[in-house]
Amino acid sequence: VYRSLNIGRPNIVVAGVGHRYILEDKLSLKKQVTEILKYLSKTHTVIVRTNFAYGADQIIAECANELGLITHAILPFSHDKFLEYVKKDAQKNGINYTSDDEMRLRILLAQTSLCHSVEENVDNIFEVATRCSLKNCDKLIAIWDGQKLPLYDINGSPINRGGTYDCIMKSKEMGLEEGDDIFVIKCTRK
């Protein structure tokens, strides 16, 4: 299945970020994401960029695919290495990652019109990939618990880069405004 741009409608790039391990019901979060994407789709051809990490990223990508929107995957590793990372990371964090979970991720990735690997990882493996997702985005959907994590340690060195709060702050630095351009969906992180 190929998705083409709607001729005559301007494109809008929506970056999707959020926590990997969330306590909320997935259906409730999907409903909120879907409402935002439908709203943006009324006047624009929506392109959704995300890093396809377990949790919020995959929920956002799944909603976009269900609406027939264009998705772009920006991965911190090569495709196969990323699939293995997601499984190990979920298990490390107490998630029973099943073969159905892996198949769901494989299907989501297969439905993207662009799958780009960024293997320039620094302290947080998602930092460079999230910067690529945010680059030139017009809107941001963030599934976030509201926790404002410190972005610098006591020595002034950067910390918590690539996380949800960091992405929200980077979006604001790019000129996006909360409410108009940044859509925050509240959640509780596991």
mmCIF file of N, CA and C in Angstrom, residues 20-21 53-55 58 81-102 105 190:
data_model
loop_
_atom_site.group_PDB
_atom_site.id
_atom_site.type_symbol
_atom_site.label_atom_id
_atom_site.label_comp_id
_atom_site.label_asym_id
_atom_site.label_seq_id
_atom_site.Cartn_x
_atom_site.Cartn_y
_atom_site.Cartn_z
ATOM 1 N N ARG A 20 8.237 5.540 27.287
ATOM 2 C CA ARG A 20 8.194 4.155 26.812
ATOM 3 C C ARG A 20 7.263 3.299 27.657
ATOM 4 N N TYR A 21 7.240 3.527 28.943
ATOM 5 C CA TYR A 21 6.481 2.651 29.836
ATOM 6 C C TYR A 21 5.430 3.474 30.569
ATOM 7 N N ALA A 53 9.997 3.856 19.444
ATOM 8 C CA ALA A 53 10.326 3.183 20.697
ATOM 9 C C ALA A 53 9.048 2.557 21.258
ATOM 10 N N TYR A 54 9.220 1.615 22.164
ATOM 11 C CA TYR A 54 8.096 0.980 22.829
ATOM 12 C C TYR A 54 7.269 2.068 23.514
ATOM 13 N N GLY A 55 5.977 1.916 23.568
ATOM 14 C CA GLY A 55 5.120 2.850 24.288
ATOM 15 C C GLY A 55 4.565 3.951 23.415
ATOM 16 N N GLN A 58 5.181 4.218 19.509
ATOM 17 C CA GLN A 58 4.449 3.224 18.726
ATOM 18 C C GLN A 58 2.950 3.518 18.727
ATOM 19 N N LYS A 81 18.891 -4.346 14.520
ATOM 20 C CA LYS A 81 19.463 -4.030 15.832
ATOM 21 C C LYS A 81 18.426 -3.308 16.693
ATOM 22 N N PHE A 82 17.611 -2.450 16.052
ATOM 23 C CA PHE A 82 16.565 -1.731 16.779
ATOM 24 C C PHE A 82 15.507 -2.693 17.306
ATOM 25 N N LEU A 83 15.073 -3.638 16.481
ATOM 26 C CA LEU A 83 14.083 -4.628 16.926
ATOM 27 C C LEU A 83 14.590 -5.379 18.151
ATOM 28 N N GLU A 84 15.849 -5.762 18.135
ATOM 29 C CA GLU A 84 16.449 -6.478 19.268
ATOM 30 C C GLU A 84 16.544 -5.567 20.494
ATOM 31 N N TYR A 85 16.913 -4.298 20.284
ATOM 32 C CA TYR A 85 17.015 -3.347 21.391
ATOM 33 C C TYR A 85 15.661 -3.178 22.088
ATOM 34 N N VAL A 86 14.599 -2.973 21.307
ATOM 35 C CA VAL A 86 13.265 -2.750 21.888
ATOM 36 C C VAL A 86 12.866 -3.933 22.765
ATOM 37 N N LYS A 87 13.115 -5.130 22.274
ATOM 38 C CA LYS A 87 12.762 -6.335 23.039
ATOM 39 C C LYS A 87 13.559 -6.408 24.341
ATOM 40 N N LYS A 88 14.864 -6.227 24.268
ATOM 41 C CA LYS A 88 15.714 -6.306 25.473
ATOM 42 C C LYS A 88 15.383 -5.199 26.461
ATOM 43 N N ASP A 89 15.134 -3.978 25.955
ATOM 44 C CA ASP A 89 14.829 -2.855 26.824
ATOM 45 C C ASP A 89 13.502 -3.075 27.550
ATOM 46 N N ALA A 90 12.515 -3.588 26.845
ATOM 47 C CA ALA A 90 11.218 -3.864 27.475
ATOM 48 C C ALA A 90 11.379 -4.913 28.578
ATOM 49 N N GLN A 91 12.083 -5.982 28.273
ATOM 50 C CA GLN A 91 12.287 -7.041 29.258
ATOM 51 C C GLN A 91 13.067 -6.522 30.462
ATOM 52 N N LYS A 92 14.075 -5.680 30.205
ATOM 53 C CA LYS A 92 14.873 -5.090 31.286
ATOM 54 C C LYS A 92 14.012 -4.230 32.204
ATOM 55 N N ASN A 93 12.945 -3.648 31.655
ATOM 56 C CA ASN A 93 12.059 -2.784 32.426
ATOM 57 C C ASN A 93 10.796 -3.489 32.909
ATOM 58 N N GLY A 94 10.842 -4.816 32.947
ATOM 59 C CA GLY A 94 9.746 -5.589 33.525
ATOM 60 C C GLY A 94 8.537 -5.779 32.640
ATOM 61 N N ILE A 95 8.678 -5.571 31.344
ATOM 62 C CA ILE A 95 7.571 -5.742 30.402
ATOM 63 C C ILE A 95 7.672 -7.131 29.790
ATOM 64 N N ASN A 96 6.565 -7.845 29.764
ATOM 65 C CA ASN A 96 6.512 -9.143 29.104
ATOM 66 C C ASN A 96 6.361 -8.894 27.608
ATOM 67 N N TYR A 97 7.487 -8.750 26.924
ATOM 68 C CA TYR A 97 7.501 -8.432 25.494
ATOM 69 C C TYR A 97 7.283 -9.716 24.714
ATOM 70 N N THR A 98 6.137 -9.799 24.049
ATOM 71 C CA THR A 98 5.734 -11.034 23.383
ATOM 72 C C THR A 98 6.065 -11.010 21.895
ATOM 73 N N SER A 99 5.875 -12.134 21.253
ATOM 74 C CA SER A 99 6.058 -12.194 19.800
ATOM 75 C C SER A 99 5.020 -11.319 19.103
ATOM 76 N N ASP A 100 3.836 -11.140 19.706
ATOM 77 C CA ASP A 100 2.826 -10.234 19.150
ATOM 78 C C ASP A 100 3.311 -8.782 19.193
ATOM 79 N N ASP A 101 4.001 -8.411 20.278
ATOM 80 C CA ASP A 101 4.562 -7.064 20.380
ATOM 81 C C ASP A 101 5.594 -6.836 19.281
ATOM 82 N N GLU A 102 6.444 -7.826 19.061
ATOM 83 C CA GLU A 102 7.462 -7.702 18.017
ATOM 84 C C GLU A 102 6.808 -7.623 16.636
ATOM 85 N N LEU A 105 5.418 -4.160 16.020
ATOM 86 C CA LEU A 105 6.476 -3.220 15.666
ATOM 87 C C LEU A 105 6.932 -3.439 14.228
ATOM 88 N N LYS A 190 5.358 4.451 34.151
ATOM 89 C CA LYS A 190 5.561 3.269 34.998
ATOM 90 C C LYS A 190 6.889 3.365 35.706
#
